Each structure stands twice: as C-alpha cells, then as structure tokens.
CSV table of N, CA and C in Angstrom, one decimal:
chain,number,residue,atom,x,y,z
A,1067,MET,N,6.2,-8.5,-8.5
A,1067,MET,CA,5.8,-9.5,-7.3
A,1067,MET,C,4.7,-8.8,-6.2
A,1068,ILE,N,3.7,-9.4,-6.4
A,1068,ILE,CA,2.6,-8.8,-5.6
A,1068,ILE,C,2.0,-9.8,-4.5
A,1069,ASP,N,2.4,-9.6,-3.3
A,1069,ASP,CA,1.8,-10.6,-2.3
A,1069,ASP,C,0.5,-10.2,-1.7
A,1070,ALA,N,0.2,-10.8,-0.7
A,1070,ALA,CA,-0.8,-10.9,-0.2
A,1070,ALA,C,-1.3,-9.2,0.4
A,1071,LEU,N,0.0,-9.0,1.2
A,1071,LEU,CA,-0.3,-7.5,1.9
A,1071,LEU,C,-0.3,-6.4,0.6
A,1072,THR,N,0.3,-6.4,-0.3
A,1072,THR,CA,0.1,-5.7,-1.2
A,1072,THR,C,-1.1,-5.7,-1.8
A,1073,GLU,N,-1.6,-6.9,-2.1
A,1073,GLU,CA,-3.0,-6.7,-2.7
A,1073,GLU,C,-4.0,-6.0,-1.7
A,1074,VAL,N,-3.8,-6.1,-0.3
A,1074,VAL,CA,-4.7,-5.6,0.4
A,1074,VAL,C,-4.7,-4.0,0.3
A,1075,VAL,N,-3.1,-3.5,0.2
A,1075,VAL,CA,-3.0,-2.2,0.1
A,1075,VAL,C,-3.4,-1.6,-1.3
A,1076,LEU,N,-3.2,-2.3,-2.2
A,1076,LEU,CA,-3.7,-1.7,-3.4
A,1076,LEU,C,-5.4,-1.5,-3.4
A,1077,ALA,N,-6.0,-2.5,-3.0
A,1077,ALA,CA,-7.5,-2.5,-2.8
A,1077,ALA,C,-7.7,-1.3,-1.8
A,1078,SER,N,-7.1,-1.0,-1.1
A,1078,SER,CA,-7.3,0.3,-0.2
A,1078,SER,C,-7.4,1.3,-0.9
A,1079,GLY,N,-6.4,1.4,-1.7
A,1079,GLY,CA,-5.7,2.6,-2.6
A,1079,GLY,C,-6.9,2.8,-3.8
A,1080,LEU,N,-7.8,2.0,-4.0
A,1080,LEU,CA,-8.8,2.2,-5.1
A,1080,LEU,C,-9.5,3.3,-4.5
A,1081,GLN,N,-9.9,3.3,-3.1
A,1081,GLN,CA,-10.9,3.6,-2.3
A,1081,GLN,C,-9.9,5.1,-1.7
A,1082,ARG,N,-8.8,5.1,-1.6
A,1082,ARG,CA,-8.0,6.1,-0.9
A,1082,ARG,C,-7.0,6.4,-2.2
A,1083,PRO,N,-7.2,7.4,-2.9
A,1083,PRO,CA,-6.1,8.0,-3.6
A,1083,PRO,C,-4.8,8.3,-3.1
A,1084,ASP,N,-5.1,9.3,-2.0
A,1084,ASP,CA,-4.0,9.6,-1.5
A,1084,ASP,C,-3.2,8.3,-1.0
A,1085,LEU,N,-3.5,7.2,-0.5
A,1085,LEU,CA,-2.6,6.2,-0.1
A,1085,LEU,C,-2.0,5.5,-1.6
A,1086,ARG,N,-3.0,5.4,-2.6
A,1086,ARG,CA,-2.3,5.0,-3.5
A,1086,ARG,C,-1.2,5.4,-4.0
A,1087,ALA,N,-1.3,6.7,-4.2
A,1087,ALA,CA,-0.2,7.8,-4.3
A,1087,ALA,C,1.2,7.5,-3.4
A,1088,TYR,N,0.7,7.2,-2.4
A,1088,TYR,CA,1.8,7.1,-1.1
A,1088,TYR,C,2.7,6.0,-1.6
A,1089,ILE,N,1.7,4.6,-1.8
A,1089,ILE,CA,2.4,3.3,-2.1
A,1089,ILE,C,3.3,3.4,-3.3
A,1090,PHE,N,2.9,4.5,-4.5
A,1090,PHE,CA,3.6,4.4,-5.7
A,1090,PHE,C,4.7,5.2,-5.7
A,1091,PHE,N,4.9,6.0,-4.8
A,1091,PHE,CA,5.6,7.1,-4.9
A,1091,PHE,C,6.8,7.0,-3.7
A,1092,THR,N,6.6,6.1,-3.2
A,1092,THR,CA,7.6,5.7,-2.1
A,1092,THR,C,8.6,4.6,-2.2
A,1093,PRO,N,9.5,4.4,-1.5
A,1093,PRO,CA,10.4,3.3,-1.4
A,1093,PRO,C,10.1,2.2,-1.0
A,1094,PRO,N,10.3,0.7,-1.4
A,1094,PRO,CA,10.0,-0.6,-0.7
A,1094,PRO,C,9.9,-0.6,0.8
A,1095,GLU,N,10.8,0.1,1.5
A,1095,GLU,CA,11.0,0.2,2.6
A,1095,GLU,C,9.5,0.8,3.3
A,1096,ALA,N,9.1,2.0,2.8
A,1096,ALA,CA,7.8,2.8,3.2
A,1096,ALA,C,7.0,2.0,2.8
A,1097,SER,N,6.8,1.4,1.5
A,1097,SER,CA,5.7,0.6,1.3
A,1097,SER,C,5.2,-0.5,2.3
A,1098,MET,N,6.6,-1.2,2.9
A,1098,MET,CA,5.9,-1.9,4.1
A,1098,MET,C,5.4,-1.5,5.2
A,1099,THR,N,5.9,-0.4,5.5
A,1099,THR,CA,4.8,0.4,6.5
A,1099,THR,C,3.5,0.7,6.1
A,1100,ALA,N,3.2,0.7,4.7
A,1100,ALA,CA,1.9,1.3,4.3
A,1100,ALA,C,1.1,-0.4,4.4
A,1101,ASP,N,1.8,-1.3,3.9
A,1101,ASP,CA,1.2,-2.6,4.3
A,1101,ASP,C,0.6,-2.9,5.9
A,1102,VAL,N,1.3,-2.6,6.6
A,1102,VAL,CA,1.1,-2.8,8.1
A,1102,VAL,C,0.1,-2.0,8.4
A,1103,ALA,N,-0.1,-0.9,8.1
A,1103,ALA,CA,-1.0,0.2,8.6
A,1103,ALA,C,-2.2,-0.1,7.8
A,1104,ALA,N,-2.3,-0.7,6.4
A,1104,ALA,CA,-3.4,-1.0,5.6
A,1104,ALA,C,-4.2,-2.3,6.5
A,1105,ALA,N,-3.3,-3.2,6.9
A,1105,ALA,CA,-3.7,-4.6,7.4
A,1105,ALA,C,-4.3,-4.5,8.7
A,1106,SER,N,-3.8,-3.6,9.4
A,1106,SER,CA,-4.4,-3.2,10.8
A,1106,SER,C,-5.6,-2.7,10.8
C-alpha cells in the first residue's frame, strides 16, 4: 500500500539514496517518522 506521504518519501529517496535505504531497511514505525521528516 502506497499513500501520498510514502510517494513523497520515495521521490526524495530517488535523489537521496541514504534516505531510500533508511526507508527500506527500517520497520513501518520508523518509516512514518521518515514520512514526516520528508514532508516538512
């Protein structure tokens, strides 16, 4: 399931491999934090 916030994070991840890796190698709870950070 991909929502709007996830799309924002994934788009950011395309330019920030470190963020992309963080998203894919952390549990959903941590990914929610990444969503908030990327959206702000």
